[in-house]
PDB file of C-alpha atoms in Angstrom:
ATOM      1  CA  UNK A   1      70.536  99.943 104.836  1.00  0.00           C
ATOM      2  CA  UNK A   2      72.977  98.153 102.515  1.00  0.00           C
ATOM      3  CA  UNK A   3      76.691  98.890 102.912  1.00  0.00           C
ATOM      4  CA  UNK A   4      78.257 101.354 100.475  1.00  0.00           C
ATOM      5  CA  UNK A   5      81.813 101.058  99.167  1.00  0.00           C
ATOM      6  CA  UNK A   6      83.771 104.181  98.317  1.00  0.00           C
ATOM      7  CA  UNK A   7      86.989 104.206  96.342  1.00  0.00           C
ATOM      8  CA  UNK A   8      88.811 107.467  96.898  1.00  0.00           C
ATOM      9  CA  UNK A   9      91.333 108.393  94.273  1.00  0.00           C
ATOM     10  CA  UNK A  10      93.771 110.879  95.793  1.00  0.00           C
ATOM     11  CA  UNK A  11      97.314 112.076  96.228  1.00  0.00           C
ATOM     12  CA  UNK A  12      98.799 112.723  99.653  1.00  0.00           C
ATOM     13  CA  UNK A  13     100.340 116.061  98.572  1.00  0.00           C
ATOM     14  CA  UNK A  14      96.974 117.345  97.308  1.00  0.00           C
ATOM     15  CA  UNK A  15      95.493 119.822  99.873  1.00  0.00           C
ATOM     16  CA  UNK A  16      92.034 119.346  98.384  1.00  0.00           C
ATOM     17  CA  UNK A  17      92.366 115.618  99.026  1.00  0.00           C
ATOM     18  CA  UNK A  18      93.150 116.327 102.702  1.00  0.00           C
ATOM     19  CA  UNK A  19      90.039 118.467 102.815  1.00  0.00           C
ATOM     20  CA  UNK A  20      88.106 115.703 101.095  1.00  0.00           C
ATOM     21  CA  UNK A  21      89.337 113.154 103.589  1.00  0.00           C
ATOM     22  CA  UNK A  22      88.069 115.237 106.519  1.00  0.00           C
ATOM     23  CA  UNK A  23      84.752 115.902 104.846  1.00  0.00           C
ATOM     24  CA  UNK A  24      84.262 112.262 103.938  1.00  0.00           C
ATOM     25  CA  UNK A  25      84.836 111.194 107.542  1.00  0.00           C
ATOM     26  CA  UNK A  26      82.206 113.698 108.697  1.00  0.00           C
ATOM     27  CA  UNK A  27      79.838 112.658 105.902  1.00  0.00           C
ATOM     28  CA  UNK A  28      80.009 109.024 106.972  1.00  0.00           C
ATOM     29  CA  UNK A  29      79.005 110.067 110.485  1.00  0.00           C
ATOM     30  CA  UNK A  30      76.151 112.193 109.089  1.00  0.00           C
ATOM     31  CA  UNK A  31      74.958 109.279 106.963  1.00  0.00           C
ATOM     32  CA  UNK A  32      74.025 107.569 110.246  1.00  0.00           C
ATOM     33  CA  UNK A  33      73.560 103.820 110.297  1.00  0.00           C
ATOM     34  CA  UNK A  34      74.943 103.144 106.807  1.00  0.00           C
ATOM     35  CA  UNK A  35      78.057 101.009 106.753  1.00  0.00           C
ATOM     36  CA  UNK A  36      80.678 102.546 104.486  1.00  0.00           C
ATOM     37  CA  UNK A  37      83.774 100.723 103.328  1.00  0.00           C
ATOM     38  CA  UNK A  38      86.465 103.116 102.145  1.00  0.00           C
ATOM     39  CA  UNK A  39      89.420 102.159  99.994  1.00  0.00           C
ATOM     40  CA  UNK A  40      92.106 104.700  99.087  1.00  0.00           C
ATOM     41  CA  UNK A  41      93.420 104.532  95.520  1.00  0.00           C
ATOM     42  CA  UNK A  42      96.593 106.139  94.180  1.00  0.00           C
ATOM     43  CA  UNK A  43      97.052 109.172  91.960  1.00  0.00           C
ATOM     44  CA  UNK A  44     100.059 111.332  91.315  1.00  0.00           C
ATOM     45  CA  UNK A  45      99.606 115.021  90.581  1.00  0.00           C
ATOM     46  CA  UNK A  46     103.134 115.104  89.176  1.00  0.00           C
ATOM     47  CA  UNK A  47     104.923 111.803  88.676  1.00  0.00           C
ATOM     48  CA  UNK A  48     107.832 113.652  87.004  1.00  0.00           C
ATOM     49  CA  UNK A  49     109.149 114.877  90.346  1.00  0.00           C
ATOM     50  CA  UNK A  50     112.397 113.006  91.070  1.00  0.00           C
ATOM     51  CA  UNK A  51     112.449 110.506  93.953  1.00  0.00           C
ATOM     52  CA  UNK A  52     114.531 112.910  96.041  1.00  0.00           C
ATOM     53  CA  UNK A  53     111.914 115.641  95.658  1.00  0.00           C
ATOM     54  CA  UNK A  54     112.415 119.286  94.721  1.00  0.00           C
ATOM     55  CA  UNK A  55     112.290 122.639  96.512  1.00  0.00           C
ATOM     56  CA  UNK A  56     108.592 123.251  97.089  1.00  0.00           C
ATOM     57  CA  UNK A  57     108.672 127.070  96.998  1.00  0.00           C
ATOM     58  CA  UNK A  58     110.400 127.139  93.619  1.00  0.00           C
ATOM     59  CA  UNK A  59     108.184 124.297  92.336  1.00  0.00           C
ATOM     60  CA  UNK A  60     104.951 126.025  93.315  1.00  0.00           C
ATOM     61  CA  UNK A  61     106.006 129.385  91.877  1.00  0.00           C
ATOM     62  CA  UNK A  62     106.942 127.677  88.595  1.00  0.00           C
ATOM     63  CA  UNK A  63     103.582 125.923  88.561  1.00  0.00           C
ATOM     64  CA  UNK A  64     101.395 128.914  89.462  1.00  0.00           C
ATOM     65  CA  UNK A  65     103.475 131.639  87.813  1.00  0.00           C
ATOM     66  CA  UNK A  66     104.093 133.864  90.819  1.00  0.00           C
ATOM     67  CA  UNK A  67     104.407 133.967  94.582  1.00  0.00           C
ATOM     68  CA  UNK A  68     101.235 136.069  94.804  1.00  0.00           C
ATOM     69  CA  UNK A  69      99.190 133.339  93.053  1.00  0.00           C
ATOM     70  CA  UNK A  70     100.632 130.687  95.377  1.00  0.00           C
ATOM     71  CA  UNK A  71      99.697 132.815  98.403  1.00  0.00           C
ATOM     72  CA  UNK A  72      96.208 133.346  97.116  1.00  0.00           C
ATOM     73  CA  UNK A  73      95.740 129.562  96.666  1.00  0.00           C
ATOM     74  CA  UNK A  74      97.119 128.936 100.153  1.00  0.00           C
ATOM     75  CA  UNK A  75      94.919 131.621 101.706  1.00  0.00           C
ATOM     76  CA  UNK A  76      91.820 130.083 100.200  1.00  0.00           C
ATOM     77  CA  UNK A  77      92.742 126.646 101.552  1.00  0.00           C
ATOM     78  CA  UNK A  78      93.538 128.112 104.982  1.00  0.00           C
ATOM     79  CA  UNK A  79      90.009 129.492 105.101  1.00  0.00           C
ATOM     80  CA  UNK A  80      88.494 126.141 104.154  1.00  0.00           C
ATOM     81  CA  UNK A  81      90.805 124.036 106.275  1.00  0.00           C
ATOM     82  CA  UNK A  82      90.042 125.646 109.622  1.00  0.00           C
ATOM     83  CA  UNK A  83      86.375 124.583 109.808  1.00  0.00           C
ATOM     84  CA  UNK A  84      87.401 121.062 108.744  1.00  0.00           C
ATOM     85  CA  UNK A  85      89.961 120.802 111.536  1.00  0.00           C
ATOM     86  CA  UNK A  86      93.017 121.179 109.319  1.00  0.00           C
ATOM     87  CA  UNK A  87      95.901 123.431 110.386  1.00  0.00           C
ATOM     88  CA  UNK A  88      97.611 123.938 107.056  1.00  0.00           C
ATOM     89  CA  UNK A  89     101.232 124.966 107.608  1.00  0.00           C
ATOM     90  CA  UNK A  90     102.289 125.638 104.023  1.00  0.00           C
ATOM     91  CA  UNK A  91     105.314 127.692 105.101  1.00  0.00           C
ATOM     92  CA  UNK A  92     106.778 124.662 106.860  1.00  0.00           C
ATOM     93  CA  UNK A  93     106.726 122.506 103.770  1.00  0.00           C
ATOM     94  CA  UNK A  94     110.211 122.628 102.198  1.00  0.00           C
ATOM     95  CA  UNK A  95     110.119 119.654  99.802  1.00  0.00           C
ATOM     96  CA  UNK A  96     107.680 118.748  97.037  1.00  0.00           C
ATOM     97  CA  UNK A  97     108.113 114.953  97.029  1.00  0.00           C
ATOM     98  CA  UNK A  98     107.475 112.169  94.559  1.00  0.00           C
ATOM     99  CA  UNK A  99     104.604 110.273  96.173  1.00  0.00           C
ATOM    100  CA  UNK A 100     105.053 106.818  94.617  1.00  0.00           C
ATOM    101  CA  UNK A 101     106.506 105.323  97.775  1.00  0.00           C
ATOM    102  CA  UNK A 102     103.797 106.904  99.923  1.00  0.00           C
ATOM    103  CA  UNK A 103     101.188 105.215  97.764  1.00  0.00           C
ATOM    104  CA  UNK A 104     102.986 101.862  98.164  1.00  0.00           C
ATOM    105  CA  UNK A 105     102.731 102.282 101.953  1.00  0.00           C
ATOM    106  CA  UNK A 106      99.004 103.104 101.660  1.00  0.00           C
ATOM    107  CA  UNK A 107      98.487  99.960  99.600  1.00  0.00           C
ATOM    108  CA  UNK A 108     100.285  97.818 102.186  1.00  0.00           C
ATOM    109  CA  UNK A 109      98.238  99.391 104.937  1.00  0.00           C
ATOM    110  CA  UNK A 110      95.092  97.822 103.570  1.00  0.00           C
ATOM    111  CA  UNK A 111      96.699  94.401 103.632  1.00  0.00           C
ATOM    112  CA  UNK A 112      97.921  95.042 107.172  1.00  0.00           C
ATOM    113  CA  UNK A 113      94.513  95.794 108.631  1.00  0.00           C
ATOM    114  CA  UNK A 114      91.884  96.590 106.075  1.00  0.00           C
ATOM    115  CA  UNK A 115      90.192  99.917 105.657  1.00  0.00           C
ATOM    116  CA  UNK A 116      90.654 101.049 109.251  1.00  0.00           C
ATOM    117  CA  UNK A 117      94.465 100.846 109.144  1.00  0.00           C
ATOM    118  CA  UNK A 118      94.606 102.219 105.618  1.00  0.00           C
ATOM    119  CA  UNK A 119      92.451 105.165 106.627  1.00  0.00           C
ATOM    120  CA  UNK A 120      94.629 105.837 109.628  1.00  0.00           C
ATOM    121  CA  UNK A 121      97.768 105.793 107.472  1.00  0.00           C
ATOM    122  CA  UNK A 122      96.239 108.164 104.907  1.00  0.00           C
ATOM    123  CA  UNK A 123      95.154 110.571 107.645  1.00  0.00           C
ATOM    124  CA  UNK A 124      98.629 110.417 109.235  1.00  0.00           C
ATOM    125  CA  UNK A 125     100.368 111.077 105.941  1.00  0.00           C
ATOM    126  CA  UNK A 126      98.176 114.076 105.196  1.00  0.00           C
ATOM    127  CA  UNK A 127      98.934 115.477 108.663  1.00  0.00           C
ATOM    128  CA  UNK A 128     102.655 114.786 108.350  1.00  0.00           C
ATOM    129  CA  UNK A 129     102.882 116.718 105.140  1.00  0.00           C
ATOM    130  CA  UNK A 130     100.454 119.570 105.476  1.00  0.00           C
ATOM    131  CA  UNK A 131     100.571 120.274 109.230  1.00  0.00           C
ATOM    132  CA  UNK A 132     104.061 119.083 110.199  1.00  0.00           C
ATOM    133  CA  UNK A 133     105.942 119.888 106.980  1.00  0.00           C
ATOM    134  CA  UNK A 134     107.572 116.482 106.722  1.00  0.00           C
ATOM    135  CA  UNK A 135     109.020 115.097 103.508  1.00  0.00           C
ATOM    136  CA  UNK A 136     106.857 112.215 102.301  1.00  0.00           C
ATOM    137  CA  UNK A 137     109.587 111.091  99.938  1.00  0.00           C
ATOM    138  CA  UNK A 138     111.876 110.302 102.896  1.00  0.00           C
ATOM    139  CA  UNK A 139     111.644 106.592 103.820  1.00  0.00           C
ATOM    140  CA  UNK A 140     112.197 107.300 107.530  1.00  0.00           C
ATOM    141  CA  UNK A 141     109.264 109.681 107.525  1.00  0.00           C
ATOM    142  CA  UNK A 142     107.095 107.084 105.763  1.00  0.00           C
ATOM    143  CA  UNK A 143     108.172 104.330 108.176  1.00  0.00           C
ATOM    144  CA  UNK A 144     107.585 106.519 111.264  1.00  0.00           C
ATOM    145  CA  UNK A 145     104.174 107.566 109.979  1.00  0.00           C
ATOM    146  CA  UNK A 146     103.139 103.999 109.050  1.00  0.00           C
ATOM    147  CA  UNK A 147     104.184 102.765 112.476  1.00  0.00           C
ATOM    148  CA  UNK A 148     102.272 105.543 114.243  1.00  0.00           C
ATOM    149  CA  UNK A 149      99.140 104.343 112.413  1.00  0.00           C
ATOM    150  CA  UNK A 150      99.521 100.712 113.430  1.00  0.00           C
ATOM    151  CA  UNK A 151     101.761  99.128 110.773  1.00  0.00           C
ATOM    152  CA  UNK A 152     104.740  96.902 111.484  1.00  0.00           C
ATOM    153  CA  UNK A 153     107.905  98.997 111.287  1.00  0.00           C
ATOM    154  CA  UNK A 154     110.239  96.215 110.240  1.00  0.00           C
ATOM    155  CA  UNK A 155     107.910  95.037 107.470  1.00  0.00           C
ATOM    156  CA  UNK A 156     107.424  98.534 106.048  1.00  0.00           C
ATOM    157  CA  UNK A 157     111.201  99.126 106.193  1.00  0.00           C
ATOM    158  CA  UNK A 158     111.870  95.933 104.255  1.00  0.00           C
ATOM    159  CA  UNK A 159     109.167  96.547 101.657  1.00  0.00           C
ATOM    160  CA  UNK A 160     110.297 100.150 101.005  1.00  0.00           C
ATOM    161  CA  UNK A 161     113.842  98.939 100.418  1.00  0.00           C
ATOM    162  CA  UNK A 162     112.515  96.664  97.687  1.00  0.00           C
ATOM    163  CA  UNK A 163     110.641  97.257  94.419  1.00  0.00           C
ATOM    164  CA  UNK A 164     107.478  95.693  95.843  1.00  0.00           C
ATOM    165  CA  UNK A 165     104.257  96.900  94.200  1.00  0.00           C
ATOM    166  CA  UNK A 166     105.871  99.749  92.202  1.00  0.00           C
ATOM    167  CA  UNK A 167     104.396  98.289  88.998  1.00  0.00           C
ATOM    168  CA  UNK A 168     101.036  97.630  90.682  1.00  0.00           C
ATOM    169  CA  UNK A 169     100.673 101.169  92.008  1.00  0.00           C
ATOM    170  CA  UNK A 170     101.814 102.663  88.705  1.00  0.00           C
ATOM    171  CA  UNK A 171      99.228 100.565  86.859  1.00  0.00           C
ATOM    172  CA  UNK A 172      96.471 101.677  89.274  1.00  0.00           C
ATOM    173  CA  UNK A 173      97.344 105.316  88.588  1.00  0.00           C
ATOM    174  CA  UNK A 174      97.240 104.598  84.862  1.00  0.00           C
ATOM    175  CA  UNK A 175      93.861 102.911  85.249  1.00  0.00           C
ATOM    176  CA  UNK A 176      92.457 105.988  86.995  1.00  0.00           C
ATOM    177  CA  UNK A 177      93.718 108.186  84.169  1.00  0.00           C
ATOM    178  CA  UNK A 178      92.157 105.830  81.623  1.00  0.00           C
ATOM    179  CA  UNK A 179      88.839 106.281  83.411  1.00  0.00           C
ATOM    180  CA  UNK A 180      89.136 109.966  82.647  1.00  0.00           C
ATOM    181  CA  UNK A 181      90.181 111.057  86.135  1.00  0.00           C
ATOM    182  CA  UNK A 182      92.340 114.154  85.784  1.00  0.00           C
ATOM    183  CA  UNK A 183      91.774 115.807  89.119  1.00  0.00           C
ATOM    184  CA  UNK A 184      91.561 114.599  92.691  1.00  0.00           C
ATOM    185  CA  UNK A 185      89.964 113.828  95.085  1.00  0.00           C
ATOM    186  CA  UNK A 186      87.580 111.641  93.148  1.00  0.00           C
ATOM    187  CA  UNK A 187      84.998 109.502  94.985  1.00  0.00           C
ATOM    188  CA  UNK A 188      83.612 106.417  93.282  1.00  0.00           C
ATOM    189  CA  UNK A 189      80.621 104.941  95.131  1.00  0.00           C
ATOM    190  CA  UNK A 190      79.884 101.249  94.576  1.00  0.00           C
ATOM    191  CA  UNK A 191      82.039 101.308  91.483  1.00  0.00           C
ATOM    192  CA  UNK A 192      79.598 103.329  89.386  1.00  0.00           C
ATOM    193  CA  UNK A 193      78.523 106.623  91.014  1.00  0.00           C
ATOM    194  CA  UNK A 194      81.123 109.376  90.664  1.00  0.00           C
ATOM    195  CA  UNK A 195      81.490 112.401  92.947  1.00  0.00           C
ATOM    196  CA  UNK A 196      84.439 114.548  91.815  1.00  0.00           C
ATOM    197  CA  UNK A 197      86.238 117.112  93.933  1.00  0.00           C
ATOM    198  CA  UNK A 198      86.319 117.998  97.636  1.00  0.00           C
ATOM    199  CA  UNK A 199      82.555 118.352  97.895  1.00  0.00           C
ATOM    200  CA  UNK A 200      80.822 119.751 100.953  1.00  0.00           C
ATOM    201  CA  UNK A 201      80.148 117.261 103.744  1.00  0.00           C
ATOM    202  CA  UNK A 202      76.366 117.350 103.087  1.00  0.00           C
ATOM    203  CA  UNK A 203      76.878 116.536  99.430  1.00  0.00           C
ATOM    204  CA  UNK A 204      78.965 113.483 100.259  1.00  0.00           C
ATOM    205  CA  UNK A 205      76.521 112.390 102.959  1.00  0.00           C
ATOM    206  CA  UNK A 206      73.626 112.756 100.536  1.00  0.00           C
ATOM    207  CA  UNK A 207      75.398 110.722  97.901  1.00  0.00           C
ATOM    208  CA  UNK A 208      76.077 107.942 100.400  1.00  0.00           C
ATOM    209  CA  UNK A 209      72.445 107.864 101.465  1.00  0.00           C
ATOM    210  CA  UNK A 210      71.195 107.918  97.886  1.00  0.00           C
ATOM    211  CA  UNK A 211      73.395 105.022  96.808  1.00  0.00           C
ATOM    212  CA  UNK A 212      72.331 103.008  99.864  1.00  0.00           C
ATOM    213  CA  UNK A 213      68.658 103.730  99.046  1.00  0.00           C
ATOM    214  CA  UNK A 214      69.118 102.610  95.415  1.00  0.00           C
ATOM    215  CA  UNK A 215      70.780  99.419  96.586  1.00  0.00           C
ATOM    216  CA  UNK A 216      67.965  98.705  99.022  1.00  0.00           C
ATOM    217  CA  UNK A 217      65.295  99.319  96.359  1.00  0.00           C
ATOM    218  CA  UNK A 218      67.027  97.058  93.809  1.00  0.00           C
ATOM    219  CA  UNK A 219      67.323  94.296  96.384  1.00  0.00           C
ATOM    220  CA  UNK A 220      63.628  94.494  97.409  1.00  0.00           C
TER     221      UNK A 220
END
């Protein structure tokens, strides 16, 4: 079957994106025999957060309106995360970070080793934030996480200290918004077939298979 490319628009502080990442990995396995090239694209749920981040508890309560609503949202995600292999530790997350620098690291990861390294960095960042409660706005955290996923520590350190790719990442986020993307995750298959939201694994696997079938038929 022909290879399928998937652009995943996401933010690393989006719990539904973490769920989507896990379900996509399983869907690719279920699609059996179809080569899938995944590229992670940036999105910021809240670019107005300052670079130093803000207190997450206060931020979430201001966003949802009450602690009870935050708890209800977290409880729902805890129920969905377990079967996907995610150990959400919302109580350990102290800072709601600005994710611009995290997206720069994700971009560099692709240049460092293609989709495999980029995917490893994305997975490591999700885990660092949602399971380990680490601050993804902290450059040391980003450098440690990037290195653990196979990136060169000295290079990431130097790039983060510069303004490299700030404009490029910001423009990519703007481009996603111009496409009408307002929520993430958002999966774009072969640049034209859209699957919004953290769909069930079977839905994603079916979409991959269907796109591969359409490509095979058009090439016949």
